[in-house]
Amino acid sequence: MTVGSSMSEEMEPESMSMRPLGAAAVPEPELLCIFGTGDLGRSLGLRLLQSGYRVVYGSRRPHSCGPLPEGAQVMSHETAAQSACLIFICVHREHYGFLETMAPHLKGKVLVDLSNNLKKGMYPEANAAYLQRLVPGAAVVKGLNTLSAWALQNGLLAGKQVYLCGDSAEAKRAVGEMATKLGLTVQDRGSLSAARELEDFPLRLFQEWRLPLGVAIGLIAFFFFYLLIRDVIYAAVEQDKNISYRIMISLANKVFPIVSLVMLSLCYLPGVIAAFLQLYRGTKYRRFPDWLDRWMLCRKQMGLVALGLAFLHAIYTFIIPIRYAVRHKLISTVVEEVQVNNKTTPFFFDNTEAWGTDSFYVLGILGFFLYVLLGLTSLPSVGGTLSWREFSFIQSKLGHLTLFICTAHGYIYGWNKFLRSSTYKWYTPPGYMLCLIVPSVVLVLKCLLLLPCVDRTLTRIRQGWERTQTQEDSVMTKGTNL
């Protein structure tokens, strides 16, 4: 009996711990508060609920504030503020007045300011700084203001970068943990003095697109006026022909592919320059010049602009056979051949011309297909599904193949025209010859990089340059000592 009772006593604690998992206490989700029941407030609340948080809204009219996400509560501002430690301010700056009267209820709370302005310099101080002055007892954090209601509703948050700034490190850490749980990537921008910069971020208009669009517009303007002089004005002056109707279709269909090919080659030219620069320096850990850094950062935008111009070229090419001028020329040629020469037999078939035409079209189709593939993989939703090796293979290997095919497409277009004197109107080369210069240079430099002797040659050049510099420095030193 004694042994049995002692055994039962020993087994009793273990048997007490063996209970169903469902009976274990589950920690209650954290409660977050949102001031504002507009589109941004509702979208943010929906995303927080889906991420496992409890949400309470503070409203001036709790009983008539419109539809809210299912599972959220709505209270007065005072009651909602007392129930949560982290409060999101989703109201416009002009409505901040009520927060000053609530300062006692907000003491010790973390206030996340999501407001933005309609234009830069709209107020003398940043919204977050103004909020901190109204509620000095709270810890104000500026952040998440670059998120739109549409992005929150559609769940387009994975990997998206958001910025935080504030004077309290603990408050920023709490907001950062919440943002990370939403799938966002957080970047700390320092103290609350950076709030003005964060509020200006959403007001930027095509910040990363300015250089590519500027280059594209400049090239389009140059080649448009260049071809206008060579084609339309030359015909009017030298041949007394009015072919101004070609401006709308024919001239545009020359400009778009020319600029598209140049823009595509400009996507890969900075990489080649960077490779030669690294070989020359003998290291890949030194910073590139600022102009090269900026150029490399906008390659994606340059490629997408080039793809858009290639799309226009394809569409313009499809409509060429249905143009009145083309149909009139074909019919006139047939009628003239039959009436003047009285021929009833078929025209002479040029096999070489047929091969050239078919090759020209095939290379154009393949180049356009690879163009589209490059554009699709540059989208985050597609590129995110690829490994780094797969993405690098498509963007680098297939990208250079696309450049090669499109360049060959241009060379075949003018294969039998390069040596004709009639090609050089007013002693100027045609546009397609000019556009082949940059891609040809890129392809030649890329081929040189693939040669094993290039590294050794550049190493010798660098060593010779360093020796020359050393000798010059020693001469300068001796001259100074004398």
CSV table of N, CA and C in Angstrom, one decimal, residues 272-282 445 448-466:
chain,number,residue,atom,x,y,z
A,272,VAL,N,28.3,47.1,-69.0
A,272,VAL,CA,29.5,46.8,-69.7
A,272,VAL,C,30.6,47.8,-69.2
A,273,ILE,N,30.2,49.1,-69.1
A,273,ILE,CA,31.1,50.1,-68.6
A,273,ILE,C,31.5,49.8,-67.1
A,274,ALA,N,30.6,49.3,-66.3
A,274,ALA,CA,30.9,49.0,-64.9
A,274,ALA,C,31.9,47.8,-64.9
A,275,ALA,N,31.7,46.8,-65.8
A,275,ALA,CA,32.6,45.6,-65.8
A,275,ALA,C,34.0,46.1,-66.2
A,276,PHE,N,34.2,46.9,-67.2
A,276,PHE,CA,35.5,47.4,-67.6
A,276,PHE,C,36.1,48.2,-66.5
A,277,LEU,N,35.3,49.0,-65.8
A,277,LEU,CA,35.8,49.8,-64.7
A,277,LEU,C,36.3,49.0,-63.5
A,278,GLN,N,35.6,47.9,-63.3
A,278,GLN,CA,36.0,47.0,-62.2
A,278,GLN,C,37.3,46.2,-62.6
A,279,LEU,N,37.4,45.8,-63.8
A,279,LEU,CA,38.6,45.2,-64.3
A,279,LEU,C,39.8,46.1,-64.2
A,280,TYR,N,39.5,47.4,-64.6
A,280,TYR,CA,40.6,48.4,-64.6
A,280,TYR,C,41.1,48.6,-63.2
A,281,ARG,N,40.1,48.7,-62.3
A,281,ARG,CA,40.5,49.0,-60.9
A,281,ARG,C,41.1,47.8,-60.2
A,282,GLY,N,40.7,46.6,-60.7
A,282,GLY,CA,41.2,45.4,-60.0
A,282,GLY,C,40.4,45.0,-58.8
A,445,LEU,N,31.8,45.3,-77.1
A,445,LEU,CA,32.4,45.3,-75.7
A,445,LEU,C,32.0,44.1,-74.9
A,448,LEU,N,34.2,41.3,-76.0
A,448,LEU,CA,35.5,41.5,-75.4
A,448,LEU,C,35.6,41.0,-74.0
A,449,LEU,N,34.5,41.3,-73.2
A,449,LEU,CA,34.5,40.8,-71.8
A,449,LEU,C,34.6,39.3,-71.7
A,450,LEU,N,34.0,38.6,-72.7
A,450,LEU,CA,34.0,37.2,-72.6
A,450,LEU,C,35.3,36.6,-73.0
A,451,LEU,N,36.2,37.3,-73.6
A,451,LEU,CA,37.6,36.8,-73.9
A,451,LEU,C,38.5,36.7,-72.7
A,452,PRO,N,39.2,35.6,-72.5
A,452,PRO,CA,40.0,35.5,-71.3
A,452,PRO,C,41.2,36.4,-71.3
A,453,CYS,N,41.6,36.9,-72.4
A,453,CYS,CA,42.8,37.7,-72.4
A,453,CYS,C,42.5,39.2,-72.0
A,454,VAL,N,41.2,39.6,-71.9
A,454,VAL,CA,40.9,40.9,-71.6
A,454,VAL,C,41.3,41.3,-70.2
A,455,ASP,N,41.1,40.3,-69.3
A,455,ASP,CA,41.4,40.6,-67.9
A,455,ASP,C,42.9,40.8,-67.8
A,456,ARG,N,43.7,40.0,-68.4
A,456,ARG,CA,45.2,40.2,-68.3
A,456,ARG,C,45.6,41.5,-69.0
A,457,THR,N,45.0,41.9,-70.1
A,457,THR,CA,45.4,43.1,-70.8
A,457,THR,C,45.0,44.3,-69.9
A,458,LEU,N,43.8,44.3,-69.4
A,458,LEU,CA,43.5,45.5,-68.5
A,458,LEU,C,44.3,45.5,-67.3
A,459,THR,N,44.7,44.4,-66.8
A,459,THR,CA,45.6,44.3,-65.6
A,459,THR,C,46.9,45.0,-65.9
A,460,ARG,N,47.5,44.7,-67.1
A,460,ARG,CA,48.8,45.3,-67.5
A,460,ARG,C,48.6,46.8,-67.7
A,461,ILE,N,47.5,47.2,-68.3
A,461,ILE,CA,47.2,48.6,-68.5
A,461,ILE,C,47.2,49.4,-67.1
A,462,ARG,N,46.5,48.7,-66.2
A,462,ARG,CA,46.3,49.4,-64.9
A,462,ARG,C,47.7,49.4,-64.2
A,463,GLN,N,48.4,48.3,-64.3
A,463,GLN,CA,49.8,48.3,-63.6
A,463,GLN,C,50.7,49.4,-64.3
A,464,GLY,N,50.6,49.5,-65.6
A,464,GLY,CA,51.4,50.5,-66.3
A,464,GLY,C,51.0,51.9,-65.9
A,465,TRP,N,49.7,52.1,-65.7
A,465,TRP,CA,49.3,53.5,-65.3
A,465,TRP,C,49.7,53.8,-63.9
A,466,GLU,N,49.6,52.7,-63.0
A,466,GLU,CA,50.1,53.0,-61.7
A,466,GLU,C,51.6,53.3,-61.6
